[in-house]
PDB file of C-alpha atoms in Angstrom:
ATOM      1  CA  UNK A   1       6.958  14.925  -0.542  1.00 41.00           C
ATOM      2  CA  UNK A   2       9.797  13.237   1.169  1.00 47.00           C
ATOM      3  CA  UNK A   3      11.507  10.692  -1.089  1.00 60.00           C
ATOM      4  CA  UNK A   4      11.801   8.279   1.895  1.00 69.00           C
ATOM      5  CA  UNK A   5       8.021   8.059   2.355  1.00 80.00           C
ATOM      6  CA  UNK A   6       5.993   5.114   0.809  1.00 87.00           C
ATOM      7  CA  UNK A   7       2.257   6.078   0.964  1.00 87.00           C
ATOM      8  CA  UNK A   8      -0.479   3.454   1.228  1.00 87.00           C
ATOM      9  CA  UNK A   9      -1.696   4.629  -2.291  1.00 90.00           C
ATOM     10  CA  UNK A  10       1.835   3.891  -3.605  1.00 92.00           C
ATOM     11  CA  UNK A  11       1.672   0.379  -2.171  1.00 92.00           C
ATOM     12  CA  UNK A  12      -1.749  -0.231  -3.651  1.00 92.00           C
ATOM     13  CA  UNK A  13      -0.610   1.033  -7.129  1.00 94.00           C
ATOM     14  CA  UNK A  14       2.701  -1.084  -6.941  1.00 96.00           C
ATOM     15  CA  UNK A  15       1.637  -3.701  -9.445  1.00 97.00           C
ATOM     16  CA  UNK A  16       0.489  -1.041 -11.907  1.00 97.00           C
ATOM     17  CA  UNK A  17       3.808   0.714 -11.456  1.00 96.00           C
ATOM     18  CA  UNK A  18       5.838  -2.518 -11.937  1.00 96.00           C
ATOM     19  CA  UNK A  19       3.876  -3.119 -15.434  1.00 97.00           C
ATOM     20  CA  UNK A  20       4.434   0.311 -16.362  1.00 96.00           C
ATOM     21  CA  UNK A  21       8.131   0.422 -15.497  1.00 96.00           C
ATOM     22  CA  UNK A  22       8.642  -2.919 -17.388  1.00 95.00           C
ATOM     23  CA  UNK A  23       6.897  -1.634 -20.460  1.00 95.00           C
ATOM     24  CA  UNK A  24       9.019   1.539 -20.467  1.00 95.00           C
ATOM     25  CA  UNK A  25      12.224  -0.693 -20.626  1.00 93.00           C
ATOM     26  CA  UNK A  26      10.897  -3.618 -22.492  1.00 90.00           C
ATOM     27  CA  UNK A  27      12.768  -2.915 -25.787  1.00 90.00           C
ATOM     28  CA  UNK A  28      16.101  -3.398 -23.714  1.00 90.00           C
ATOM     29  CA  UNK A  29      15.131  -6.285 -21.580  1.00 92.00           C
ATOM     30  CA  UNK A  30      15.353  -9.981 -22.482  1.00 95.00           C
ATOM     31  CA  UNK A  31      14.979 -13.301 -20.667  1.00 94.00           C
ATOM     32  CA  UNK A  32      18.013 -14.799 -18.964  1.00 94.00           C
ATOM     33  CA  UNK A  33      19.642 -17.555 -20.897  1.00 94.00           C
ATOM     34  CA  UNK A  34      18.737 -21.143 -19.876  1.00 93.00           C
ATOM     35  CA  UNK A  35      22.231 -21.890 -18.776  1.00 94.00           C
ATOM     36  CA  UNK A  36      21.976 -19.016 -16.224  1.00 93.00           C
ATOM     37  CA  UNK A  37      18.678 -20.053 -14.486  1.00 89.00           C
ATOM     38  CA  UNK A  38      19.586 -23.544 -14.574  1.00 90.00           C
ATOM     39  CA  UNK A  39      22.214 -22.921 -11.987  1.00 94.00           C
ATOM     40  CA  UNK A  40      19.444 -21.875  -9.482  1.00 95.00           C
ATOM     41  CA  UNK A  41      16.887 -24.004  -7.752  1.00 95.00           C
ATOM     42  CA  UNK A  42      13.894 -22.087  -8.846  1.00 94.00           C
ATOM     43  CA  UNK A  43      11.569 -23.858  -6.490  1.00 95.00           C
ATOM     44  CA  UNK A  44      13.573 -22.556  -3.539  1.00 96.00           C
ATOM     45  CA  UNK A  45      13.909 -19.123  -5.014  1.00 96.00           C
ATOM     46  CA  UNK A  46      10.034 -19.046  -5.224  1.00 96.00           C
ATOM     47  CA  UNK A  47       9.821 -20.022  -1.678  1.00 96.00           C
ATOM     48  CA  UNK A  48      12.247 -17.248  -0.658  1.00 96.00           C
ATOM     49  CA  UNK A  49      10.340 -14.691  -2.774  1.00 96.00           C
ATOM     50  CA  UNK A  50       7.053 -15.678  -1.338  1.00 96.00           C
ATOM     51  CA  UNK A  51       8.334 -15.123   2.218  1.00 95.00           C
ATOM     52  CA  UNK A  52       9.158 -11.712   1.360  1.00 96.00           C
ATOM     53  CA  UNK A  53       5.954 -11.082  -0.324  1.00 95.00           C
ATOM     54  CA  UNK A  54       4.173 -12.548   2.582  1.00 94.00           C
ATOM     55  CA  UNK A  55       5.992  -9.977   4.909  1.00 93.00           C
ATOM     56  CA  UNK A  56       4.928  -7.253   2.548  1.00 93.00           C
ATOM     57  CA  UNK A  57       1.236  -8.340   2.552  1.00 92.00           C
ATOM     58  CA  UNK A  58       1.348  -8.579   6.513  1.00 90.00           C
ATOM     59  CA  UNK A  59       2.706  -5.064   6.981  1.00 87.00           C
ATOM     60  CA  UNK A  60       1.072  -3.332   3.994  1.00 85.00           C
ATOM     61  CA  UNK A  61      -2.125  -2.616   5.774  1.00 79.00           C
ATOM     62  CA  UNK A  62      -0.381  -1.550   8.880  1.00 73.00           C
ATOM     63  CA  UNK A  63       1.963   0.730   7.203  1.00 59.00           C
ATOM     64  CA  UNK A  64       1.916   4.432   8.276  1.00 56.00           C
ATOM     65  CA  UNK A  65      -0.670   3.888  10.995  1.00 45.00           C
ATOM     66  CA  UNK A  66      -0.639   6.873  13.429  1.00 41.00           C
ATOM     67  CA  UNK A  67       1.635   6.165  16.387  1.00 38.00           C
ATOM     68  CA  UNK A  68       1.284   8.365  19.425  1.00 36.00           C
ATOM     69  CA  UNK A  69       4.484   7.140  21.027  1.00 36.00           C
ATOM     70  CA  UNK A  70       7.820   9.070  21.133  1.00 36.00           C
ATOM     71  CA  UNK A  71      11.109   7.555  20.513  1.00 38.00           C
ATOM     72  CA  UNK A  72      13.244   7.312  23.699  1.00 41.00           C
ATOM     73  CA  UNK A  73      16.947   7.452  23.288  1.00 43.00           C
ATOM     74  CA  UNK A  74      18.728   4.563  25.221  1.00 47.00           C
ATOM     75  CA  UNK A  75      20.862   5.225  28.208  1.00 45.00           C
ATOM     76  CA  UNK A  76      24.483   3.943  28.255  1.00 46.00           C
ATOM     77  CA  UNK A  77      26.584   2.795  31.262  1.00 48.00           C
ATOM     78  CA  UNK A  78      30.303   3.844  31.489  1.00 49.00           C
ATOM     79  CA  UNK A  79      31.266   0.761  29.371  1.00 54.00           C
ATOM     80  CA  UNK A  80      29.092   1.869  26.595  1.00 52.00           C
ATOM     81  CA  UNK A  81      26.461  -0.928  26.824  1.00 55.00           C
ATOM     82  CA  UNK A  82      22.978   0.101  26.419  1.00 52.00           C
ATOM     83  CA  UNK A  83      20.765  -0.196  29.659  1.00 52.00           C
ATOM     84  CA  UNK A  84      17.627  -1.334  27.963  1.00 55.00           C
ATOM     85  CA  UNK A  85      14.533  -1.298  30.268  1.00 54.00           C
ATOM     86  CA  UNK A  86      12.972  -4.762  29.801  1.00 52.00           C
ATOM     87  CA  UNK A  87       9.564  -3.247  30.133  1.00 54.00           C
ATOM     88  CA  UNK A  88      10.177  -0.667  27.308  1.00 76.00           C
ATOM     89  CA  UNK A  89       7.454  -1.993  25.192  1.00 74.00           C
ATOM     90  CA  UNK A  90       6.774   1.368  23.652  1.00 73.00           C
ATOM     91  CA  UNK A  91      10.359   1.839  22.638  1.00 73.00           C
ATOM     92  CA  UNK A  92      10.396  -1.708  21.165  1.00 72.00           C
ATOM     93  CA  UNK A  93       7.229  -0.962  19.277  1.00 69.00           C
ATOM     94  CA  UNK A  94       8.502   2.256  17.851  1.00 69.00           C
ATOM     95  CA  UNK A  95      11.734   0.515  16.836  1.00 71.00           C
ATOM     96  CA  UNK A  96       9.815  -2.158  15.200  1.00 71.00           C
ATOM     97  CA  UNK A  97       7.724   0.429  13.226  1.00 75.00           C
ATOM     98  CA  UNK A  98      10.853   2.083  12.105  1.00 78.00           C
ATOM     99  CA  UNK A  99      12.344  -1.076  10.945  1.00 81.00           C
ATOM    100  CA  UNK A 100       9.119  -1.911   8.949  1.00 86.00           C
ATOM    101  CA  UNK A 101       9.207   1.483   7.439  1.00 86.00           C
ATOM    102  CA  UNK A 102      12.770   1.064   6.118  1.00 87.00           C
ATOM    103  CA  UNK A 103      12.053  -2.610   5.046  1.00 91.00           C
ATOM    104  CA  UNK A 104       9.002  -1.583   3.046  1.00 92.00           C
ATOM    105  CA  UNK A 105      10.821   1.390   1.440  1.00 92.00           C
ATOM    106  CA  UNK A 106      13.572  -0.946   0.496  1.00 94.00           C
ATOM    107  CA  UNK A 107      11.216  -3.676  -0.819  1.00 95.00           C
ATOM    108  CA  UNK A 108       9.332  -1.124  -2.866  1.00 95.00           C
ATOM    109  CA  UNK A 109      12.472   0.304  -4.474  1.00 95.00           C
ATOM    110  CA  UNK A 110      13.809  -3.166  -5.109  1.00 96.00           C
ATOM    111  CA  UNK A 111      10.715  -4.142  -7.109  1.00 97.00           C
ATOM    112  CA  UNK A 112      10.911  -0.984  -9.127  1.00 96.00           C
ATOM    113  CA  UNK A 113      14.608  -1.555  -9.976  1.00 96.00           C
ATOM    114  CA  UNK A 114      13.836  -5.272 -11.044  1.00 97.00           C
ATOM    115  CA  UNK A 115      10.870  -4.122 -13.039  1.00 96.00           C
ATOM    116  CA  UNK A 116      13.163  -2.158 -15.296  1.00 96.00           C
ATOM    117  CA  UNK A 117      15.103  -5.500 -15.949  1.00 96.00           C
ATOM    118  CA  UNK A 118      11.915  -7.533 -16.730  1.00 97.00           C
ATOM    119  CA  UNK A 119      10.248  -8.312 -20.055  1.00 96.00           C
ATOM    120  CA  UNK A 120       6.567  -7.609 -20.271  1.00 96.00           C
ATOM    121  CA  UNK A 121       5.815 -11.244 -19.839  1.00 96.00           C
ATOM    122  CA  UNK A 122       8.120 -11.548 -16.730  1.00 97.00           C
ATOM    123  CA  UNK A 123       6.536  -8.557 -15.102  1.00 97.00           C
ATOM    124  CA  UNK A 124       2.965  -9.990 -15.906  1.00 97.00           C
ATOM    125  CA  UNK A 125       4.104 -13.260 -14.257  1.00 97.00           C
ATOM    126  CA  UNK A 126       5.393 -11.400 -11.229  1.00 97.00           C
ATOM    127  CA  UNK A 127       2.132  -9.251 -10.816  1.00 97.00           C
ATOM    128  CA  UNK A 128      -0.085 -12.208 -11.396  1.00 97.00           C
ATOM    129  CA  UNK A 129       1.715 -14.530  -9.155  1.00 97.00           C
ATOM    130  CA  UNK A 130       2.844 -12.501  -6.150  1.00 97.00           C
ATOM    131  CA  UNK A 131       0.131  -9.903  -6.199  1.00 96.00           C
ATOM    132  CA  UNK A 132      -2.850 -11.541  -7.760  1.00 95.00           C
ATOM    133  CA  UNK A 133      -2.186 -15.050  -6.535  1.00 94.00           C
ATOM    134  CA  UNK A 134      -3.288 -16.601  -9.823  1.00 95.00           C
ATOM    135  CA  UNK A 135      -2.504 -20.132 -10.837  1.00 94.00           C
ATOM    136  CA  UNK A 136       0.238 -20.693 -13.393  1.00 93.00           C
ATOM    137  CA  UNK A 137      -2.105 -22.279 -16.044  1.00 92.00           C
ATOM    138  CA  UNK A 138      -4.187 -19.095 -15.970  1.00 94.00           C
ATOM    139  CA  UNK A 139      -1.005 -16.847 -16.312  1.00 94.00           C
ATOM    140  CA  UNK A 140       0.407 -18.679 -19.352  1.00 89.00           C
ATOM    141  CA  UNK A 141      -3.007 -18.770 -21.038  1.00 92.00           C
ATOM    142  CA  UNK A 142      -3.310 -15.124 -20.401  1.00 93.00           C
ATOM    143  CA  UNK A 143       0.085 -14.465 -21.899  1.00 93.00           C
ATOM    144  CA  UNK A 144      -0.787 -16.605 -24.913  1.00 93.00           C
ATOM    145  CA  UNK A 145       2.396 -18.765 -24.699  1.00 94.00           C
ATOM    146  CA  UNK A 146       3.004 -22.399 -24.493  1.00 92.00           C
ATOM    147  CA  UNK A 147       3.971 -24.115 -21.159  1.00 92.00           C
ATOM    148  CA  UNK A 148       7.653 -24.407 -22.128  1.00 93.00           C
ATOM    149  CA  UNK A 149       7.970 -20.718 -22.976  1.00 94.00           C
ATOM    150  CA  UNK A 150       6.113 -20.063 -19.896  1.00 95.00           C
ATOM    151  CA  UNK A 151       8.638 -22.044 -17.684  1.00 95.00           C
ATOM    152  CA  UNK A 152      11.554 -19.984 -19.230  1.00 96.00           C
ATOM    153  CA  UNK A 153       9.660 -16.754 -18.406  1.00 96.00           C
ATOM    154  CA  UNK A 154       8.974 -17.770 -14.898  1.00 96.00           C
ATOM    155  CA  UNK A 155      12.481 -19.004 -14.135  1.00 97.00           C
ATOM    156  CA  UNK A 156      14.164 -15.829 -15.638  1.00 97.00           C
ATOM    157  CA  UNK A 157      11.882 -13.697 -13.614  1.00 97.00           C
ATOM    158  CA  UNK A 158      12.426 -15.615 -10.393  1.00 97.00           C
ATOM    159  CA  UNK A 159      16.213 -15.368 -10.777  1.00 97.00           C
ATOM    160  CA  UNK A 160      15.990 -11.631 -11.571  1.00 97.00           C
ATOM    161  CA  UNK A 161      13.723 -11.035  -8.609  1.00 97.00           C
ATOM    162  CA  UNK A 162      15.662 -13.122  -6.160  1.00 96.00           C
ATOM    163  CA  UNK A 163      18.934 -11.395  -7.106  1.00 95.00           C
ATOM    164  CA  UNK A 164      17.361  -7.951  -6.259  1.00 95.00           C
ATOM    165  CA  UNK A 165      15.484  -9.138  -3.141  1.00 95.00           C
ATOM    166  CA  UNK A 166      18.113 -11.528  -1.609  1.00 93.00           C
ATOM    167  CA  UNK A 167      19.752  -9.002   0.764  1.00 88.00           C
ATOM    168  CA  UNK A 168      16.482  -7.656   2.041  1.00 86.00           C
ATOM    169  CA  UNK A 169      15.954  -8.786   5.600  1.00 75.00           C
TER     170      UNK A 169
END
């Protein structure tokens, strides 16, 4: 199987993979210190991360749908500028599909990288918040921790996650 291919099954199993990867490295992971995450606006970070997850959710089910179009190479004039046909909807659609394939590959791999940096509590927060859409009170009760500890877990996770995802367009 090509390493550059993300299958639909891989996308569906991503939350389980994140928890598994986090558990694998949990002995070496720790929460960020308060003085680090206090330098970030965690509310803004969560909004930015939510946008990335919204994009992921939007394209997840459209990922790898068959496309009967072929990619047309652009023509160039003597100056080197592309003469793009305005009505080239097929080419635009194919280019968009390729862009989405690259984006979802990068997103998937960023999440796997960040999972190796998360504690088990942080990874549970990530999965329950961004994949499960669970409210925070349910998550911290599930984790069996107090609200203050939960807030530290949340902020540490958001900063780690945002640092990985920030360059993803």
